[in-house]
């Protein structure tokens, strides 16, 4: 009897060993598939195809509102990877056209942060997204003019007692990296302290502590709002803005920042939830936990999530064996389904604030921010490949 029990334990042990070996082989195979010069060339070619089409068909001299500025956040990351001078010139032309400003009012007594597309909505985060782009351009070529308006606006904002500037999830992408970048340039820690104040307010009103995901804003919090099947309705791009904001902030944040651990833990928690919500074909649907609410692929959320997973792997916050297959599936959808033959990036849900049942999102659906998100993901994929290649050479 004792020998039989021992044999059973031995068999279980062998099965466990085999499982670990297979998992290790799968992780190694995944790593090999993303390493090497050809893999890098393929990623850069996909980025060039999409970005080349975009810049050829879209004038650089557009307004500095969020939808356009979000594209430029990705374009500059593409430039850092490719060193394509045309990419840098395109964003510089845009910044110069807008005189390194967002909303242009100079009368502080009229400045607002409710939703608005006019020049007196200076404190509304959608008009501040451009400041993170200007800050990135400043880092490439320091010139105080490039961040003068950003500092004027943000330092005025920080002088107010208000903490509810980011009342919608998108606002975290629009505003958080502005403050972390201005800290990294000026060394003024008030930027980080106020950033956490504003972030804490957003967390309080939009973050679901059970699902580990953000509702788009207070209007969509469950159970006040539900999907068509009565479950929590987390809008893919709304969550994507947050999942992409945290890496951009953590890139700037000192290792000893008192709130770094909180941001990192939220990022890891969100990653675990998002991994479960990925569809078999690699994309995420517009309503993350209810795929039938608005079925079919959506590129902007998928691209932001793919970027976040890759960044997390590259920076040691996410386990490569666990998350690389998820990132690879996302990238495969983006490059084989979302990217069209002419370079147009399709399946991008139009500007909105929720998953809309019946809304058509197809291969012809594109937008600035979708291309920007795709370029962020591509840049991180290249960094992953470069890191794997470097390790292989050592």
Tab-separated table of C-alpha atoms in Angstrom:
chain	number	residue	atom	x	y	z
A	1	UNK	CA	0.000	0.000	0.000
A	2	UNK	CA	2.824	2.370	0.979
A	3	UNK	CA	4.670	1.634	-2.287
A	4	UNK	CA	1.501	2.382	-4.259
A	5	UNK	CA	1.130	5.780	-2.538
A	6	UNK	CA	4.795	6.540	-3.205
A	7	UNK	CA	4.324	5.675	-6.873
A	8	UNK	CA	1.327	8.028	-7.026
A	9	UNK	CA	3.350	10.871	-5.507
A	10	UNK	CA	6.204	10.143	-7.904
A	11	UNK	CA	3.840	10.226	-10.872
A	12	UNK	CA	2.379	13.544	-9.726
A	13	UNK	CA	5.867	14.925	-9.282
A	14	UNK	CA	6.849	13.894	-12.794
A	15	UNK	CA	3.719	15.539	-14.163
A	16	UNK	CA	4.561	18.759	-12.337
A	17	UNK	CA	8.116	18.702	-13.659
A	18	UNK	CA	6.825	18.082	-17.178
A	19	UNK	CA	4.390	20.971	-16.836
A	20	UNK	CA	7.158	23.312	-15.729
A	21	UNK	CA	9.394	22.166	-18.591
A	22	UNK	CA	6.623	22.697	-21.140
A	23	UNK	CA	5.842	26.132	-19.716
A	24	UNK	CA	9.510	27.031	-19.903
A	25	UNK	CA	9.735	25.814	-23.504
A	26	UNK	CA	6.655	27.823	-24.435
A	27	UNK	CA	8.089	30.962	-22.844
A	28	UNK	CA	11.428	30.405	-24.579
A	29	UNK	CA	9.685	29.868	-27.925
A	30	UNK	CA	7.716	33.100	-27.403
A	31	UNK	CA	10.922	34.950	-26.551
A	32	UNK	CA	12.690	33.580	-29.633
A	33	UNK	CA	9.834	34.691	-31.841
A	34	UNK	CA	10.308	38.293	-30.725
A	35	UNK	CA	14.103	38.363	-30.917
A	36	UNK	CA	16.505	38.990	-33.781
A	37	UNK	CA	17.163	41.520	-36.552
A	38	UNK	CA	14.370	40.258	-38.807
A	39	UNK	CA	11.768	40.531	-36.061
A	40	UNK	CA	12.923	44.084	-35.362
A	41	UNK	CA	12.820	44.973	-39.055
A	42	UNK	CA	9.285	43.594	-39.334
A	43	UNK	CA	8.041	45.717	-36.418
A	44	UNK	CA	9.704	48.871	-37.742
A	45	UNK	CA	8.285	48.171	-41.198
A	46	UNK	CA	4.771	47.931	-39.725
A	47	UNK	CA	5.280	51.206	-37.848
A	48	UNK	CA	6.614	52.918	-40.966
A	49	UNK	CA	3.730	51.602	-43.054
A	50	UNK	CA	1.098	52.941	-40.661
A	51	UNK	CA	2.849	56.193	-39.823
A	52	UNK	CA	3.866	56.867	-43.409
A	53	UNK	CA	0.250	56.528	-44.521
A	54	UNK	CA	-0.935	58.758	-41.694
A	55	UNK	CA	1.529	61.579	-42.313
A	56	UNK	CA	0.978	61.430	-46.063
A	57	UNK	CA	-2.799	61.774	-45.702
A	58	UNK	CA	-2.997	64.083	-42.657
A	59	UNK	CA	-1.628	67.649	-42.491
A	60	UNK	CA	0.697	68.409	-39.583
A	61	UNK	CA	-0.813	71.836	-38.963
A	62	UNK	CA	-3.804	70.817	-36.872
A	63	UNK	CA	-5.144	72.082	-33.565
A	64	UNK	CA	-3.521	71.033	-30.258
A	65	UNK	CA	-6.573	69.235	-28.831
A	66	UNK	CA	-6.299	65.776	-27.242
A	67	UNK	CA	-7.160	63.662	-30.279
A	68	UNK	CA	-4.297	65.104	-32.302
A	69	UNK	CA	-1.878	65.421	-29.371
A	70	UNK	CA	-2.382	61.745	-28.499
A	71	UNK	CA	-1.134	60.842	-31.964
A	72	UNK	CA	2.005	62.882	-31.397
A	73	UNK	CA	2.760	61.074	-28.131
A	74	UNK	CA	3.109	57.906	-30.212
A	75	UNK	CA	4.861	59.590	-33.119
A	76	UNK	CA	7.690	60.768	-30.872
A	77	UNK	CA	8.145	57.260	-29.489
A	78	UNK	CA	8.323	56.025	-33.087
A	79	UNK	CA	10.978	58.654	-33.773
A	80	UNK	CA	13.052	57.513	-30.783
A	81	UNK	CA	13.076	53.970	-32.189
A	82	UNK	CA	13.489	54.691	-35.902
A	83	UNK	CA	15.384	58.029	-35.838
A	84	UNK	CA	13.267	58.941	-38.866
A	85	UNK	CA	13.811	62.705	-39.169
A	86	UNK	CA	10.488	63.128	-40.978
A	87	UNK	CA	8.652	61.940	-37.875
A	88	UNK	CA	10.385	64.510	-35.677
A	89	UNK	CA	9.831	67.302	-38.187
A	90	UNK	CA	6.113	66.473	-38.390
A	91	UNK	CA	5.636	66.904	-34.637
A	92	UNK	CA	7.856	69.996	-34.478
A	93	UNK	CA	5.801	71.610	-37.266
A	94	UNK	CA	2.629	70.880	-35.300
A	95	UNK	CA	4.043	72.318	-32.070
A	96	UNK	CA	5.344	75.453	-33.802
A	97	UNK	CA	2.020	75.916	-35.610
A	98	UNK	CA	0.303	75.947	-32.203
A	99	UNK	CA	2.933	78.237	-30.646
A	100	UNK	CA	3.679	75.645	-27.948
A	101	UNK	CA	0.229	76.245	-26.439
A	102	UNK	CA	-3.001	74.368	-25.802
A	103	UNK	CA	-6.098	76.505	-25.186
A	104	UNK	CA	-4.937	80.090	-25.686
A	105	UNK	CA	-6.827	82.302	-23.220
A	106	UNK	CA	-4.600	84.613	-21.161
A	107	UNK	CA	-7.331	85.684	-18.724
A	108	UNK	CA	-6.941	83.311	-15.775
A	109	UNK	CA	-10.243	84.455	-14.273
A	110	UNK	CA	-12.056	82.729	-17.167
A	111	UNK	CA	-10.105	79.454	-17.163
A	112	UNK	CA	-12.350	76.360	-16.897
A	113	UNK	CA	-11.865	72.605	-16.559
A	114	UNK	CA	-15.309	71.358	-17.462
A	115	UNK	CA	-15.587	69.820	-20.920
A	116	UNK	CA	-15.045	72.447	-23.594
A	117	UNK	CA	-13.360	72.988	-26.943
A	118	UNK	CA	-12.876	76.742	-26.669
A	119	UNK	CA	-9.811	78.741	-25.665
A	120	UNK	CA	-11.066	79.476	-22.148
A	121	UNK	CA	-11.002	75.748	-21.194
A	122	UNK	CA	-7.314	76.034	-20.376
A	123	UNK	CA	-7.524	73.784	-17.306
A	124	UNK	CA	-9.432	71.011	-19.093
A	125	UNK	CA	-7.038	68.092	-19.513
A	126	UNK	CA	-7.864	67.534	-23.171
A	127	UNK	CA	-6.168	70.868	-23.894
A	128	UNK	CA	-3.131	69.893	-21.813
A	129	UNK	CA	-2.190	66.645	-23.593
A	130	UNK	CA	-0.050	68.672	-25.970
A	131	UNK	CA	2.157	69.752	-23.057
A	132	UNK	CA	3.612	66.269	-22.651
A	133	UNK	CA	4.572	66.347	-26.338
A	134	UNK	CA	6.171	69.761	-25.952
A	135	UNK	CA	8.035	68.457	-22.896
A	136	UNK	CA	9.343	65.507	-24.908
A	137	UNK	CA	10.502	67.899	-27.636
A	138	UNK	CA	12.161	70.013	-24.945
A	139	UNK	CA	14.070	66.959	-23.747
A	140	UNK	CA	15.334	66.389	-27.278
A	141	UNK	CA	16.366	70.035	-27.666
A	142	UNK	CA	16.049	72.167	-24.502
A	143	UNK	CA	14.507	75.578	-25.119
A	144	UNK	CA	12.460	77.285	-22.361
A	145	UNK	CA	9.939	78.533	-24.938
A	146	UNK	CA	8.797	74.957	-25.529
A	147	UNK	CA	7.496	74.466	-21.991
A	148	UNK	CA	6.776	78.065	-20.952
A	149	UNK	CA	3.017	77.830	-21.507
A	150	UNK	CA	2.879	74.333	-20.007
A	151	UNK	CA	4.534	75.577	-16.839
A	152	UNK	CA	2.325	78.670	-16.664
A	153	UNK	CA	-0.858	76.613	-16.933
A	154	UNK	CA	0.114	73.716	-14.695
A	155	UNK	CA	1.668	75.875	-11.993
A	156	UNK	CA	-1.445	78.022	-11.893
A	157	UNK	CA	-3.563	74.868	-11.673
A	158	UNK	CA	-1.450	73.571	-8.783
A	159	UNK	CA	-1.985	76.866	-6.930
A	160	UNK	CA	-5.725	76.150	-6.686
A	161	UNK	CA	-7.259	74.006	-3.923
A	162	UNK	CA	-9.197	71.876	-6.419
A	163	UNK	CA	-8.380	68.181	-6.783
A	164	UNK	CA	-11.082	67.108	-9.270
A	165	UNK	CA	-9.359	68.057	-12.530
A	166	UNK	CA	-9.340	64.477	-13.857
A	167	UNK	CA	-12.990	63.575	-13.581
A	168	UNK	CA	-12.948	61.143	-16.548
A	169	UNK	CA	-10.574	58.235	-17.117
A	170	UNK	CA	-9.102	59.669	-20.323
A	171	UNK	CA	-7.922	62.629	-18.269
A	172	UNK	CA	-5.295	60.465	-16.577
A	173	UNK	CA	-3.521	59.980	-19.904
A	174	UNK	CA	-4.000	63.611	-20.841
A	175	UNK	CA	-2.698	65.057	-17.569
A	176	UNK	CA	-0.550	62.682	-15.538
A	177	UNK	CA	2.409	62.459	-17.955
A	178	UNK	CA	2.381	66.262	-18.293
A	179	UNK	CA	3.021	66.615	-14.571
A	180	UNK	CA	5.585	63.809	-14.349
A	181	UNK	CA	7.507	65.206	-17.324
A	182	UNK	CA	7.533	68.744	-15.973
A	183	UNK	CA	8.827	67.326	-12.700
A	184	UNK	CA	11.594	65.499	-14.557
A	185	UNK	CA	12.603	68.756	-16.246
A	186	UNK	CA	12.229	71.197	-13.334
A	187	UNK	CA	12.808	68.998	-10.276
A	188	UNK	CA	9.785	70.663	-8.644
A	189	UNK	CA	8.231	67.913	-6.486
A	190	UNK	CA	4.950	69.793	-6.248
A	191	UNK	CA	4.159	68.325	-9.660
A	192	UNK	CA	4.314	64.814	-8.202
A	193	UNK	CA	2.413	65.686	-5.037
A	194	UNK	CA	-0.435	67.356	-6.932
A	195	UNK	CA	-0.457	64.605	-9.529
A	196	UNK	CA	-1.137	62.099	-6.765
A	197	UNK	CA	-3.866	64.315	-5.305
A	198	UNK	CA	-5.658	64.461	-8.642
A	199	UNK	CA	-5.074	60.754	-9.260
A	200	UNK	CA	-6.512	59.871	-5.840
A	201	UNK	CA	-9.705	61.759	-6.642
A	202	UNK	CA	-10.002	59.884	-9.947
A	203	UNK	CA	-9.448	56.579	-8.228
A	204	UNK	CA	-12.113	57.359	-5.664
A	205	UNK	CA	-14.842	58.116	-8.201
A	206	UNK	CA	-14.018	55.730	-11.090
A	207	UNK	CA	-11.917	52.760	-10.013
A	208	UNK	CA	-13.647	49.464	-9.258
A	209	UNK	CA	-11.620	47.807	-6.506
A	210	UNK	CA	-13.082	44.368	-7.280
A	211	UNK	CA	-12.672	44.315	-11.067
A	212	UNK	CA	-9.413	46.328	-10.882
A	213	UNK	CA	-10.548	48.482	-13.814
A	214	UNK	CA	-11.691	52.060	-14.341
A	215	UNK	CA	-15.156	53.130	-15.351
A	216	UNK	CA	-15.038	55.914	-17.915
A	217	UNK	CA	-16.508	58.461	-15.501
A	218	UNK	CA	-19.032	58.680	-12.656
A	219	UNK	CA	-21.975	58.327	-15.043
A	220	UNK	CA	-20.980	54.771	-15.915
A	221	UNK	CA	-20.331	53.343	-12.455
A	222	UNK	CA	-22.166	50.073	-11.744
A	223	UNK	CA	-24.980	49.516	-10.857
A	224	UNK	CA	-26.157	52.950	-12.014
A	225	UNK	CA	-25.030	51.939	-15.488
A	226	UNK	CA	-24.895	48.372	-16.855
A	227	UNK	CA	-24.079	46.601	-20.091
A	228	UNK	CA	-26.907	45.187	-22.201
A	229	UNK	CA	-26.546	41.947	-20.233
A	230	UNK	CA	-26.654	43.654	-16.846
A	231	UNK	CA	-22.946	43.456	-15.948
A	232	UNK	CA	-20.285	46.092	-15.276
A	233	UNK	CA	-19.536	48.049	-18.440
A	234	UNK	CA	-15.857	48.979	-18.675
A	235	UNK	CA	-15.147	50.878	-21.888
A	236	UNK	CA	-12.045	49.512	-23.561
A	237	UNK	CA	-10.426	52.766	-24.650
A	238	UNK	CA	-11.316	54.439	-21.357
A	239	UNK	CA	-9.415	51.725	-19.503
A	240	UNK	CA	-6.693	51.883	-22.145
A	241	UNK	CA	-5.994	55.534	-21.431
A	242	UNK	CA	-5.236	54.693	-17.799
A	243	UNK	CA	-3.237	51.545	-18.543
A	244	UNK	CA	-1.076	53.569	-20.950
A	245	UNK	CA	-0.793	56.591	-18.645
A	246	UNK	CA	0.810	54.682	-15.792
A	247	UNK	CA	3.873	53.540	-17.789
A	248	UNK	CA	4.437	57.039	-19.135
A	249	UNK	CA	4.373	58.371	-15.573
A	250	UNK	CA	6.522	55.596	-14.124
A	251	UNK	CA	9.182	56.340	-16.746
A	252	UNK	CA	9.623	59.757	-15.098
A	253	UNK	CA	9.007	58.878	-11.465
A	254	UNK	CA	11.908	58.616	-8.999
A	255	UNK	CA	12.424	55.140	-7.544
A	256	UNK	CA	11.886	56.552	-4.054
A	257	UNK	CA	8.662	58.407	-4.832
A	258	UNK	CA	6.266	57.693	-1.920
A	259	UNK	CA	3.442	56.776	-4.312
A	260	UNK	CA	5.389	54.695	-6.828
A	261	UNK	CA	4.360	51.394	-5.214
A	262	UNK	CA	0.679	52.374	-5.477
A	263	UNK	CA	0.966	53.146	-9.196
A	264	UNK	CA	2.902	49.944	-9.824
A	265	UNK	CA	0.403	47.798	-7.929
A	266	UNK	CA	-2.529	49.316	-9.794
A	267	UNK	CA	-0.746	48.660	-13.079
A	268	UNK	CA	-0.143	45.007	-12.175
A	269	UNK	CA	-3.724	44.574	-10.974
A	270	UNK	CA	-5.120	46.079	-14.167
A	271	UNK	CA	-2.835	43.875	-16.252
A	272	UNK	CA	-4.174	40.726	-14.584
A	273	UNK	CA	-7.783	41.781	-15.246
A	274	UNK	CA	-7.083	42.785	-18.843
A	275	UNK	CA	-5.285	39.549	-19.618
A	276	UNK	CA	-8.475	37.640	-18.745
A	277	UNK	CA	-10.583	39.878	-20.999
A	278	UNK	CA	-8.548	39.344	-24.185
A	279	UNK	CA	-10.413	37.557	-26.972
A	280	UNK	CA	-9.045	34.458	-28.717
A	281	UNK	CA	-8.068	36.452	-31.808
A	282	UNK	CA	-5.916	38.817	-29.773
A	283	UNK	CA	-8.147	41.886	-29.577
A	284	UNK	CA	-10.273	43.364	-26.800
A	285	UNK	CA	-13.920	44.262	-27.357
A	286	UNK	CA	-15.329	47.707	-26.613
A	287	UNK	CA	-17.064	46.575	-23.414
A	288	UNK	CA	-14.358	44.564	-21.702
A	289	UNK	CA	-16.432	42.210	-19.552
A	290	UNK	CA	-19.377	41.856	-21.940
A	291	UNK	CA	-18.159	41.076	-25.476
A	292	UNK	CA	-21.739	40.809	-26.762
A	293	UNK	CA	-22.546	44.402	-25.700
A	294	UNK	CA	-20.700	45.753	-28.764
A	295	UNK	CA	-19.066	42.741	-30.432
A	296	UNK	CA	-16.052	42.702	-32.703
A	297	UNK	CA	-12.485	44.017	-32.573
A	298	UNK	CA	-11.437	47.501	-31.486
A	299	UNK	CA	-7.950	48.796	-32.200
A	300	UNK	CA	-7.336	51.737	-29.865
A	301	UNK	CA	-7.996	49.820	-26.651
A	302	UNK	CA	-6.117	46.807	-28.000
A	303	UNK	CA	-3.105	48.935	-28.920
A	304	UNK	CA	-2.973	50.674	-25.527
A	305	UNK	CA	-3.202	47.317	-23.745
A	306	UNK	CA	-0.514	45.780	-25.963
A	307	UNK	CA	1.726	48.764	-25.259
A	308	UNK	CA	1.133	48.442	-21.521
A	309	UNK	CA	1.892	44.712	-21.430
A	310	UNK	CA	5.092	45.173	-23.419
A	311	UNK	CA	6.202	48.094	-21.267
A	312	UNK	CA	5.493	46.071	-18.125
A	313	UNK	CA	7.603	43.174	-19.404
A	314	UNK	CA	10.413	45.495	-20.512
A	315	UNK	CA	10.495	47.220	-17.135
A	316	UNK	CA	10.216	44.163	-14.915
A	317	UNK	CA	6.709	44.786	-13.576
A	318	UNK	CA	5.088	41.898	-15.458
A	319	UNK	CA	6.363	38.342	-15.729
A	320	UNK	CA	7.479	37.639	-19.286
A	321	UNK	CA	6.339	34.019	-19.303
A	322	UNK	CA	2.845	35.035	-18.179
A	323	UNK	CA	2.300	38.151	-20.278
A	324	UNK	CA	4.372	37.913	-23.450
A	325	UNK	CA	1.882	35.582	-25.205
A	326	UNK	CA	-0.880	38.114	-24.426
A	327	UNK	CA	1.171	40.972	-25.871
A	328	UNK	CA	2.126	38.931	-28.936
A	329	UNK	CA	-1.491	38.052	-29.662
A	330	UNK	CA	-2.412	41.729	-29.379
A	331	UNK	CA	0.401	42.745	-31.728
A	332	UNK	CA	-0.573	40.024	-34.200
A	333	UNK	CA	-4.141	41.350	-34.353
A	334	UNK	CA	-2.864	44.887	-34.833
A	335	UNK	CA	-0.490	44.018	-37.672
A	336	UNK	CA	-2.498	41.358	-39.504
A	337	UNK	CA	-6.078	42.600	-39.105
A	338	UNK	CA	-6.077	46.262	-38.083
A	339	UNK	CA	-3.390	47.413	-40.542
A	340	UNK	CA	-4.766	47.565	-44.070
A	341	UNK	CA	-2.773	47.015	-47.263
A	342	UNK	CA	-2.285	50.739	-47.853
A	343	UNK	CA	-1.197	51.413	-44.249
A	344	UNK	CA	-4.521	52.671	-42.964
A	345	UNK	CA	-5.127	51.550	-39.364
A	346	UNK	CA	-8.669	50.243	-39.117
A	347	UNK	CA	-11.128	49.125	-36.444
A	348	UNK	CA	-10.593	52.264	-34.329
A	349	UNK	CA	-13.763	53.258	-32.500
A	350	UNK	CA	-14.551	56.937	-33.254
A	351	UNK	CA	-14.362	59.658	-30.617
A	352	UNK	CA	-16.812	58.832	-27.851
A	353	UNK	CA	-17.166	57.920	-24.195
A	354	UNK	CA	-18.611	54.386	-24.122
A	355	UNK	CA	-19.187	51.153	-25.985
A	356	UNK	CA	-22.242	51.724	-28.193
A	357	UNK	CA	-24.305	48.684	-29.248
A	358	UNK	CA	-24.766	48.659	-33.007
A	359	UNK	CA	-22.068	51.231	-33.754
A	360	UNK	CA	-20.136	50.269	-36.891
A	361	UNK	CA	-16.387	49.897	-36.336
A	362	UNK	CA	-14.677	48.309	-39.338
A	363	UNK	CA	-11.515	48.310	-41.429
A	364	UNK	CA	-12.242	51.884	-42.580
A	365	UNK	CA	-12.584	53.265	-39.032
A	366	UNK	CA	-9.445	55.189	-38.093
A	367	UNK	CA	-8.392	58.141	-35.935
A	368	UNK	CA	-5.344	60.051	-34.698
A	369	UNK	CA	-5.290	58.469	-31.258
A	370	UNK	CA	-5.521	54.937	-32.639
A	371	UNK	CA	-2.410	55.496	-34.730
A	372	UNK	CA	-0.645	57.028	-31.726
A	373	UNK	CA	-1.486	53.990	-29.600
A	374	UNK	CA	-0.262	51.632	-32.324
A	375	UNK	CA	3.068	53.482	-32.488
A	376	UNK	CA	3.454	53.268	-28.698
A	377	UNK	CA	2.963	49.506	-28.891
A	378	UNK	CA	5.378	49.153	-31.802
A	379	UNK	CA	8.076	51.134	-30.017
A	380	UNK	CA	7.810	48.884	-26.960
A	381	UNK	CA	7.922	45.765	-29.116
A	382	UNK	CA	11.180	47.018	-30.628
A	383	UNK	CA	12.570	47.655	-27.131
A	384	UNK	CA	11.614	44.105	-26.159
A	385	UNK	CA	13.450	42.726	-29.197
A	386	UNK	CA	16.479	44.916	-28.584
A	387	UNK	CA	16.607	43.764	-24.955
A	388	UNK	CA	16.371	40.089	-25.940
A	389	UNK	CA	19.046	40.518	-28.600
A	390	UNK	CA	21.367	42.277	-26.158
A	391	UNK	CA	20.916	39.522	-23.564
A	392	UNK	CA	21.592	36.879	-26.200
A	393	UNK	CA	24.867	38.556	-27.128
A	394	UNK	CA	26.163	38.569	-23.537
